[in-house]
CSV table of C-alpha atoms in Angstrom, one decimal:
chain,number,residue,atom,x,y,z
A,1,UNK,CA,0.0,0.0,0.0
A,2,UNK,CA,1.1,3.6,-0.7
A,3,UNK,CA,2.0,5.7,2.3
A,4,UNK,CA,2.1,9.5,1.9
A,5,UNK,CA,5.5,10.9,2.9
A,6,UNK,CA,5.1,13.2,5.9
A,7,UNK,CA,6.7,16.2,4.1
A,8,UNK,CA,4.3,15.8,1.1
A,9,UNK,CA,1.0,15.5,3.1
A,10,UNK,CA,-1.4,18.4,3.4
A,11,UNK,CA,-3.4,16.8,6.2
A,12,UNK,CA,-4.0,19.3,9.0
A,13,UNK,CA,-6.1,18.7,12.1
A,14,UNK,CA,-7.2,20.8,15.1
A,15,UNK,CA,-9.1,20.0,18.3
A,16,UNK,CA,-12.2,22.2,18.9
A,17,UNK,CA,-11.8,24.8,21.6
A,18,UNK,CA,-14.1,25.2,24.5
A,19,UNK,CA,-15.6,28.8,24.1
A,20,UNK,CA,-15.7,29.1,27.9
A,21,UNK,CA,-12.1,28.1,28.5
A,22,UNK,CA,-9.4,30.8,29.0
A,23,UNK,CA,-6.8,28.8,26.9
A,24,UNK,CA,-7.1,27.0,23.6
A,25,UNK,CA,-6.7,23.3,23.3
A,26,UNK,CA,-3.3,23.8,21.6
A,27,UNK,CA,-2.1,26.0,24.5
A,28,UNK,CA,-3.5,23.6,27.1
A,29,UNK,CA,-1.9,20.5,25.5
A,30,UNK,CA,1.3,22.2,24.4
A,31,UNK,CA,1.1,21.0,20.8
A,32,UNK,CA,0.0,22.4,17.4
A,33,UNK,CA,-3.7,21.9,16.9
A,34,UNK,CA,-4.1,20.3,20.4
A,35,UNK,CA,-4.0,16.8,19.0
A,36,UNK,CA,-1.3,15.3,21.2
A,37,UNK,CA,0.1,16.2,24.6
A,38,UNK,CA,3.4,18.1,24.3
A,39,UNK,CA,6.6,16.5,25.6
A,40,UNK,CA,6.8,19.1,28.4
A,41,UNK,CA,3.5,17.9,29.9
A,42,UNK,CA,3.6,15.4,32.7
A,43,UNK,CA,1.0,12.9,33.8
A,44,UNK,CA,-0.2,15.5,36.4
A,45,UNK,CA,-1.0,17.9,33.6
A,46,UNK,CA,-2.7,15.2,31.5
A,47,UNK,CA,-4.8,13.7,34.3
A,48,UNK,CA,-6.5,16.9,35.2
A,49,UNK,CA,-7.6,17.6,31.7
A,50,UNK,CA,-8.4,14.1,30.4
A,51,UNK,CA,-11.8,15.3,29.2
A,52,UNK,CA,-10.1,17.3,26.4
A,53,UNK,CA,-9.9,13.9,24.6
A,54,UNK,CA,-13.7,14.0,24.1
A,55,UNK,CA,-13.7,17.3,22.2
A,56,UNK,CA,-14.3,17.1,18.4
A,57,UNK,CA,-11.4,17.1,16.0
A,58,UNK,CA,-11.7,18.7,12.5
A,59,UNK,CA,-9.3,17.5,9.7
A,60,UNK,CA,-8.8,18.9,6.2
A,61,UNK,CA,-6.9,17.3,3.3
A,62,UNK,CA,-6.7,13.9,5.1
A,63,UNK,CA,-7.8,11.5,2.4
A,64,UNK,CA,-5.3,8.9,3.5
A,65,UNK,CA,-6.8,8.8,7.0
A,66,UNK,CA,-8.8,5.7,6.6
A,67,UNK,CA,-8.4,3.8,9.9
A,68,UNK,CA,-9.9,5.0,13.3
A,69,UNK,CA,-9.7,3.4,16.7
A,70,UNK,CA,-11.4,4.9,19.7
A,71,UNK,CA,-13.2,7.5,17.6
A,72,UNK,CA,-16.9,7.7,17.0
A,73,UNK,CA,-18.1,8.8,13.5
A,74,UNK,CA,-20.4,11.7,13.8
A,75,UNK,CA,-21.7,12.6,10.3
A,76,UNK,CA,-23.6,16.0,10.5
A,77,UNK,CA,-25.1,15.7,7.0
A,78,UNK,CA,-27.7,13.4,5.6
A,79,UNK,CA,-27.7,11.2,2.5
A,80,UNK,CA,-31.4,10.6,2.5
A,81,UNK,CA,-32.9,10.2,-1.0
A,82,UNK,CA,-36.3,11.9,-0.9
A,83,UNK,CA,-39.0,10.9,-3.4
A,84,UNK,CA,-39.8,12.6,-6.7
A,85,UNK,CA,-42.0,15.7,-7.1
A,86,UNK,CA,-45.2,13.7,-7.4
A,87,UNK,CA,-44.6,12.4,-3.8
A,88,UNK,CA,-44.5,16.0,-2.5
A,89,UNK,CA,-47.9,16.6,-4.1
A,90,UNK,CA,-49.4,13.5,-2.6
A,91,UNK,CA,-48.0,14.2,0.8
A,92,UNK,CA,-49.6,17.6,1.1
A,93,UNK,CA,-52.9,17.4,-0.7
A,94,UNK,CA,-54.7,18.1,2.6
A,95,UNK,CA,-54.5,21.4,4.6
A,96,UNK,CA,-53.1,19.6,7.7
A,97,UNK,CA,-50.4,17.0,7.4
A,98,UNK,CA,-48.9,14.9,10.2
A,99,UNK,CA,-45.2,13.9,10.4
A,100,UNK,CA,-43.7,11.2,12.6
A,101,UNK,CA,-40.4,9.4,12.8
A,102,UNK,CA,-39.5,5.8,13.6
A,103,UNK,CA,-35.8,5.1,14.3
A,104,UNK,CA,-34.1,1.8,15.2
A,105,UNK,CA,-37.5,0.0,15.6
A,106,UNK,CA,-39.2,-2.6,13.4
A,107,UNK,CA,-42.3,-3.7,15.3
A,108,UNK,CA,-45.9,-4.0,14.2
A,109,UNK,CA,-47.2,-2.6,17.4
A,110,UNK,CA,-44.9,0.4,17.7
A,111,UNK,CA,-46.9,2.7,15.4
A,112,UNK,CA,-50.0,0.6,15.0
A,113,UNK,CA,-52.4,2.6,17.2
A,114,UNK,CA,-51.3,5.9,15.7
A,115,UNK,CA,-51.9,4.7,12.1
A,116,UNK,CA,-55.2,3.1,12.9
A,117,UNK,CA,-56.6,6.2,14.6
A,118,UNK,CA,-55.3,8.4,11.8
A,119,UNK,CA,-57.0,6.2,9.2
A,120,UNK,CA,-60.3,6.4,11.2
A,121,UNK,CA,-60.4,10.2,11.0
A,122,UNK,CA,-58.7,10.6,7.6
A,123,UNK,CA,-55.5,12.2,8.8
A,124,UNK,CA,-52.8,12.2,6.2
A,125,UNK,CA,-49.3,11.3,7.5
A,126,UNK,CA,-45.7,10.9,6.5
A,127,UNK,CA,-43.7,8.3,8.4
A,128,UNK,CA,-39.9,8.8,8.2
A,129,UNK,CA,-37.9,5.7,9.2
A,130,UNK,CA,-34.5,4.1,9.0
A,131,UNK,CA,-35.7,0.5,8.6
A,132,UNK,CA,-35.8,-0.1,4.8
A,133,UNK,CA,-36.3,-3.9,5.1
A,134,UNK,CA,-39.1,-3.7,7.7
A,135,UNK,CA,-42.5,-4.9,6.3
A,136,UNK,CA,-44.4,-2.9,8.9
A,137,UNK,CA,-42.9,0.3,7.5
A,138,UNK,CA,-43.4,-0.5,3.9
A,139,UNK,CA,-45.8,1.5,1.7
A,140,UNK,CA,-49.1,-0.5,1.6
A,141,UNK,CA,-50.7,1.7,-1.0
A,142,UNK,CA,-52.9,3.6,1.4
A,143,UNK,CA,-53.1,7.2,0.0
A,144,UNK,CA,-53.2,8.6,3.5
A,145,UNK,CA,-49.7,7.4,4.4
A,146,UNK,CA,-46.3,7.9,2.9
A,147,UNK,CA,-43.3,5.9,4.2
A,148,UNK,CA,-39.9,7.5,3.5
A,149,UNK,CA,-36.6,5.8,4.3
A,150,UNK,CA,-34.0,8.2,5.8
A,151,UNK,CA,-30.3,8.0,6.3
A,152,UNK,CA,-30.0,6.2,9.7
A,153,UNK,CA,-26.3,7.1,10.0
A,154,UNK,CA,-26.9,10.9,9.7
A,155,UNK,CA,-26.7,13.4,12.6
A,156,UNK,CA,-24.6,10.9,14.7
A,157,UNK,CA,-23.3,13.8,16.9
A,158,UNK,CA,-26.7,13.4,18.6
A,159,UNK,CA,-26.6,10.3,20.7
A,160,UNK,CA,-30.4,9.9,21.1
A,161,UNK,CA,-32.8,9.0,18.4
A,162,UNK,CA,-35.4,11.3,20.0
A,163,UNK,CA,-33.1,14.2,19.1
A,164,UNK,CA,-32.0,13.0,15.7
A,165,UNK,CA,-35.6,12.6,14.6
A,166,UNK,CA,-36.0,16.4,14.6
A,167,UNK,CA,-33.1,16.8,12.2
A,168,UNK,CA,-34.9,14.3,9.8
A,169,UNK,CA,-38.1,16.3,10.2
A,170,UNK,CA,-36.3,19.6,9.3
A,171,UNK,CA,-34.7,17.9,6.3
A,172,UNK,CA,-38.1,16.7,5.1
A,173,UNK,CA,-39.8,20.0,5.5
A,174,UNK,CA,-37.0,21.8,3.7
A,175,UNK,CA,-37.5,19.4,0.8
A,176,UNK,CA,-41.3,20.2,0.8
A,177,UNK,CA,-40.5,23.9,0.8
A,178,UNK,CA,-38.1,23.5,-2.1
A,179,UNK,CA,-41.0,21.9,-4.0
A,180,UNK,CA,-43.5,24.6,-2.9
A,181,UNK,CA,-45.7,21.9,-1.4
A,182,UNK,CA,-45.8,22.8,2.3
A,183,UNK,CA,-49.3,22.3,3.8
A,184,UNK,CA,-51.2,25.0,5.7
A,185,UNK,CA,-50.8,23.2,9.0
A,186,UNK,CA,-48.4,20.7,10.4
A,187,UNK,CA,-48.6,18.3,13.4
A,188,UNK,CA,-45.5,16.4,14.6
A,189,UNK,CA,-46.2,13.4,16.9
A,190,UNK,CA,-44.4,10.5,18.5
A,191,UNK,CA,-45.2,7.3,16.7
A,192,UNK,CA,-45.5,5.0,19.7
A,193,UNK,CA,-47.8,6.8,22.2
A,194,UNK,CA,-50.1,9.1,20.3
A,195,UNK,CA,-53.6,8.4,19.1
A,196,UNK,CA,-56.2,10.6,17.5
A,197,UNK,CA,-59.8,11.0,18.8
A,198,UNK,CA,-60.7,13.4,15.9
A,199,UNK,CA,-59.2,15.4,13.1
A,200,UNK,CA,-57.3,18.4,14.6
A,201,UNK,CA,-57.5,20.7,11.5
A,202,UNK,CA,-60.7,22.5,12.4
A,203,UNK,CA,-59.5,23.3,15.9
A,204,UNK,CA,-56.1,24.5,14.7
A,205,UNK,CA,-57.9,26.8,12.3
A,206,UNK,CA,-60.4,28.1,14.8
A,207,UNK,CA,-58.1,28.5,17.8
A,208,UNK,CA,-54.8,29.6,16.3
A,209,UNK,CA,-53.0,32.0,14.0
A,210,UNK,CA,-49.5,32.3,12.5
A,211,UNK,CA,-48.0,32.8,16.0
A,212,UNK,CA,-49.9,30.0,17.7
A,213,UNK,CA,-48.2,26.7,18.6
A,214,UNK,CA,-50.2,23.8,19.8
A,215,UNK,CA,-48.0,21.9,22.3
A,216,UNK,CA,-48.9,19.2,24.8
A,217,UNK,CA,-48.2,20.2,28.5
A,218,UNK,CA,-46.8,18.0,31.1
A,219,UNK,CA,-48.4,18.0,34.6
A,220,UNK,CA,-45.2,19.5,36.1
A,221,UNK,CA,-43.3,22.7,35.7
A,222,UNK,CA,-39.7,23.2,34.6
A,223,UNK,CA,-38.8,23.6,38.2
A,224,UNK,CA,-40.4,20.3,39.2
A,225,UNK,CA,-38.7,18.4,36.4
A,226,UNK,CA,-35.5,18.2,38.4
A,227,UNK,CA,-33.9,15.4,36.4
A,228,UNK,CA,-33.9,17.7,33.3
A,229,UNK,CA,-32.0,20.5,35.1
A,230,UNK,CA,-28.7,18.7,34.4
A,231,UNK,CA,-29.6,18.5,30.7
A,232,UNK,CA,-30.3,22.3,30.5
A,233,UNK,CA,-26.9,22.8,32.1
A,234,UNK,CA,-25.1,20.4,29.7
A,235,UNK,CA,-26.5,22.5,26.8
A,236,UNK,CA,-25.5,25.7,28.6
A,237,UNK,CA,-29.1,26.9,28.7
A,238,UNK,CA,-30.3,29.3,31.4
A,239,UNK,CA,-33.8,28.0,32.4
A,240,UNK,CA,-34.3,30.2,35.5
A,241,UNK,CA,-36.5,32.8,33.7
A,242,UNK,CA,-39.2,30.1,33.1
A,243,UNK,CA,-38.8,27.8,36.0
A,244,UNK,CA,-42.4,28.0,37.0
A,245,UNK,CA,-43.8,27.6,33.5
A,246,UNK,CA,-45.3,24.2,32.5
A,247,UNK,CA,-42.8,21.8,30.9
A,248,UNK,CA,-43.9,21.3,27.3
A,249,UNK,CA,-43.8,17.9,25.7
A,250,UNK,CA,-42.8,18.0,22.0
A,251,UNK,CA,-44.1,14.5,21.4
A,252,UNK,CA,-47.3,16.1,20.2
A,253,UNK,CA,-47.1,19.6,18.8
A,254,UNK,CA,-47.9,21.7,15.7
A,255,UNK,CA,-49.8,24.6,14.3
A,256,UNK,CA,-49.5,26.7,11.1
A,257,UNK,CA,-46.6,25.7,9.0
A,258,UNK,CA,-45.1,29.2,9.5
A,259,UNK,CA,-45.1,28.8,13.3
A,260,UNK,CA,-43.7,25.2,13.2
A,261,UNK,CA,-40.9,26.3,10.8
A,262,UNK,CA,-40.0,29.3,13.0
A,263,UNK,CA,-39.6,27.0,16.1
A,264,UNK,CA,-37.6,24.4,14.2
A,265,UNK,CA,-35.3,27.1,12.8
A,266,UNK,CA,-34.7,28.3,16.4
A,267,UNK,CA,-33.9,24.8,17.5
A,268,UNK,CA,-31.5,24.2,14.6
A,269,UNK,CA,-29.7,27.5,15.2
A,270,UNK,CA,-29.2,26.6,18.9
A,271,UNK,CA,-28.0,23.1,18.1
A,272,UNK,CA,-25.6,24.4,15.4
A,273,UNK,CA,-23.9,26.8,17.9
A,274,UNK,CA,-23.7,23.9,20.4
A,275,UNK,CA,-21.8,21.7,17.9
A,276,UNK,CA,-18.8,24.0,18.3
A,277,UNK,CA,-18.3,22.9,21.9
A,278,UNK,CA,-20.4,19.8,22.6
A,279,UNK,CA,-18.6,16.7,24.0
A,280,UNK,CA,-20.9,14.0,22.8
A,281,UNK,CA,-22.4,13.2,26.2
A,282,UNK,CA,-25.2,15.8,26.0
A,283,UNK,CA,-28.7,14.4,25.8
A,284,UNK,CA,-32.3,15.6,25.3
A,285,UNK,CA,-31.4,18.4,23.0
A,286,UNK,CA,-35.0,18.7,21.7
A,287,UNK,CA,-36.6,18.9,25.2
A,288,UNK,CA,-34.1,21.6,26.2
A,289,UNK,CA,-33.8,23.7,23.1
A,290,UNK,CA,-37.5,23.6,22.1
A,291,UNK,CA,-38.7,24.6,25.6
A,292,UNK,CA,-36.1,27.3,25.6
A,293,UNK,CA,-37.0,28.7,22.2
A,294,UNK,CA,-40.7,28.8,23.0
A,295,UNK,CA,-40.0,30.8,26.1
A,296,UNK,CA,-37.5,33.2,24.4
A,297,UNK,CA,-38.5,36.9,24.5
A,298,UNK,CA,-37.1,37.2,21.0
A,299,UNK,CA,-39.4,34.6,19.4
A,300,UNK,CA,-43.0,35.2,20.3
A,301,UNK,CA,-45.4,32.3,20.4
A,302,UNK,CA,-48.9,31.9,21.7
A,303,UNK,CA,-49.1,28.5,23.4
A,304,UNK,CA,-52.3,26.4,23.3
A,305,UNK,CA,-52.3,23.0,25.0
A,306,UNK,CA,-55.9,21.9,25.5
A,307,UNK,CA,-55.9,20.1,22.1
A,308,UNK,CA,-54.2,17.1,23.9
A,309,UNK,CA,-54.3,15.4,27.3
A,310,UNK,CA,-52.0,16.6,30.1
A,311,UNK,CA,-49.0,14.3,30.1
A,312,UNK,CA,-48.3,12.4,33.3
A,313,UNK,CA,-45.8,9.8,31.8
A,314,UNK,CA,-48.1,7.1,33.3
A,315,UNK,CA,-50.8,5.1,31.4
A,316,UNK,CA,-54.2,6.3,32.4
A,317,UNK,CA,-57.8,6.5,31.1
A,318,UNK,CA,-59.3,9.7,29.8
A,319,UNK,CA,-63.1,9.6,29.9
A,320,UNK,CA,-64.6,12.0,27.4
A,321,UNK,CA,-68.2,13.2,28.0
A,322,UNK,CA,-70.5,15.1,25.7
A,323,UNK,CA,-69.8,18.9,25.8
A,324,UNK,CA,-72.2,21.4,27.3
A,325,UNK,CA,-73.0,24.8,25.8
A,326,UNK,CA,-70.4,27.0,27.5
A,327,UNK,CA,-68.4,28.8,24.8
A,328,UNK,CA,-64.7,28.1,24.7
A,329,UNK,CA,-61.6,29.0,22.6
A,330,UNK,CA,-62.3,29.8,19.0
A,331,UNK,CA,-66.1,29.8,19.5
A,332,UNK,CA,-66.1,26.1,20.4
A,333,UNK,CA,-67.2,24.4,23.6
A,334,UNK,CA,-65.2,24.9,26.8
A,335,UNK,CA,-63.1,21.9,27.9
A,336,UNK,CA,-63.3,21.0,31.6
A,337,UNK,CA,-61.4,18.2,33.3
A,338,UNK,CA,-60.7,16.6,36.7
A,339,UNK,CA,-58.6,13.8,38.0
A,340,UNK,CA,-60.1,11.1,40.2
A,341,UNK,CA,-59.0,11.1,43.8
A,342,UNK,CA,-58.6,7.3,44.1
A,343,UNK,CA,-58.3,4.2,41.8
A,344,UNK,CA,-61.7,3.0,40.6
A,345,UNK,CA,-63.5,6.3,41.2
A,346,UNK,CA,-64.6,9.1,39.0
A,347,UNK,CA,-64.1,12.8,39.6
A,348,UNK,CA,-67.4,14.6,40.6
A,349,UNK,CA,-68.9,17.6,38.8
A,350,UNK,CA,-67.7,20.1,41.4
A,351,UNK,CA,-64.1,19.4,40.7
A,352,UNK,CA,-64.3,20.0,36.9
A,353,UNK,CA,-62.0,22.9,35.8
A,354,UNK,CA,-59.8,23.9,32.9
A,355,UNK,CA,-57.2,21.3,31.9
A,356,UNK,CA,-54.5,23.4,33.7
A,357,UNK,CA,-56.0,22.2,37.0
A,358,UNK,CA,-54.6,18.7,36.2
A,359,UNK,CA,-51.1,20.0,36.7
A,360,UNK,CA,-49.2,20.0,40.0
A,361,UNK,CA,-49.4,23.1,42.1
A,362,UNK,CA,-46.5,25.5,41.7
A,363,UNK,CA,-45.8,25.1,45.4
A,364,UNK,CA,-45.0,21.4,45.1
A,365,UNK,CA,-41.3,20.5,44.7
A,366,UNK,CA,-39.7,18.0,42.3
A,367,UNK,CA,-39.6,15.5,45.2
A,368,UNK,CA,-43.4,15.9,45.7
A,369,UNK,CA,-44.0,15.1,42.0
A,370,UNK,CA,-41.7,12.0,42.2
A,371,UNK,CA,-43.4,10.8,45.4
A,372,UNK,CA,-46.9,11.3,43.8
A,373,UNK,CA,-46.0,9.8,40.4
A,374,UNK,CA,-48.6,7.0,40.9
A,375,UNK,CA,-51.4,9.6,40.8
A,376,UNK,CA,-50.6,9.8,37.1
A,377,UNK,CA,-52.4,6.5,36.7
A,378,UNK,CA,-55.8,7.9,38.0
A,379,UNK,CA,-58.6,8.3,35.6
A,380,UNK,CA,-59.2,11.8,34.1
A,381,UNK,CA,-62.7,12.9,33.2
A,382,UNK,CA,-63.2,15.6,30.6
A,383,UNK,CA,-66.3,17.3,29.4
C-alpha cells in the first residue's frame, strides 16, 4: 500500500476549543492543533484535563486517514434520497399533514395505534424511518400514508434517536418547501404513544394564527422536572426565567406551518452553535432547546395546550363526555377536566375545571412530584 510521505502530506487537524475556556486546546496541551500532549507535559497535567480527549477534531486534506480506533463517527449531514416531485404533491394534498419518525425500531405494534386512529379520521401522514427492510414500515398503497426511508447514520453527533428525529423532520420540511408543497398546518407526533380522537385541523384553524403553537403540556413545571436541570446545564441553557412555566412535551405539537418552521429554525440554530463545543455526552437536546426557544422573549409564540391530554408519563384512562354549551376558545365548547381522587373512582362535577387544573401546584417540589407519580395512573374525566 502507498504511504504518503510526511513532508508531502497536506493533512491538518485541530481540536475544537471550549468557548468558555481561557486557553485554547493547543495551548493547554502544548502541541499544534491540540491533537497530542506536548513533551513538556507530565501525567499530572494530562490527568487533570483528560476530558479534552472528548472534544471534536476537524481535519482537512486527510484523504489517507482511513483507519480509526477509539473515535466515534459523527456525520452531521444526511444522504437521505427523498422521493420525486409527485410524492410531494401526494404528501400535502390536505390542509393539515402529520409527520412522525421511527428510528431503530421494526415492530408492528410500535406505530399501529397511531396509524389506525389516523386512518379512522382521515388524517394524512408521512412516516420517516430508517428500517428499509421492515415490512411494517413499507408502503401498503394507502393514500393517507407515505413511508420514506431516511439515512440512519446521519446526525450521529446526537446520541439519542429522540433528538435525531427532529433533524430528519427539518430535512423533510426543507424538501417540501423546495417543491413549494408545504401544507397549511403541520402536526408532529411520536409514533408509539399518540392516538387521534378526531381530526385536529378544524380546531387548529379556529383557535390559532401564524403565531400559535399547539404543544402538549406535562403535569409538572420546569422547576419540578429536576432530572432535566442537568440537561439544561449540559447544553448551557439558562432555564431560570421560566422555572415555573409548564414543561412542554414535544411528542405532540404543531400549528400553522409558518409557526412550526420558526420554532424548528430556532432549534436548529441553537444546536448548530452547540456543535462548536459539545462533547458528545449531551442528551435531550429537543426537550431543552424547544422549551427554551418557545419561552424566548425574541421569538414570540402563543401556546395552546388543550388540544391534547396533560401528560403524566403514566398510562391512564381519559373519559370524554358530551360537551355542554359554555363557549370556549375559538367559539367552540369549553373543555373542563378533573382527575379522580382514588383508583376505581370518577371525579365529581364540582371538581371540573380547565385542563391546567390537572397540573401539579407550583408550590410542590420536584420531590413531591416524584413521590406522587402514581397519581398519574388515575382516571381523568373531561367534558
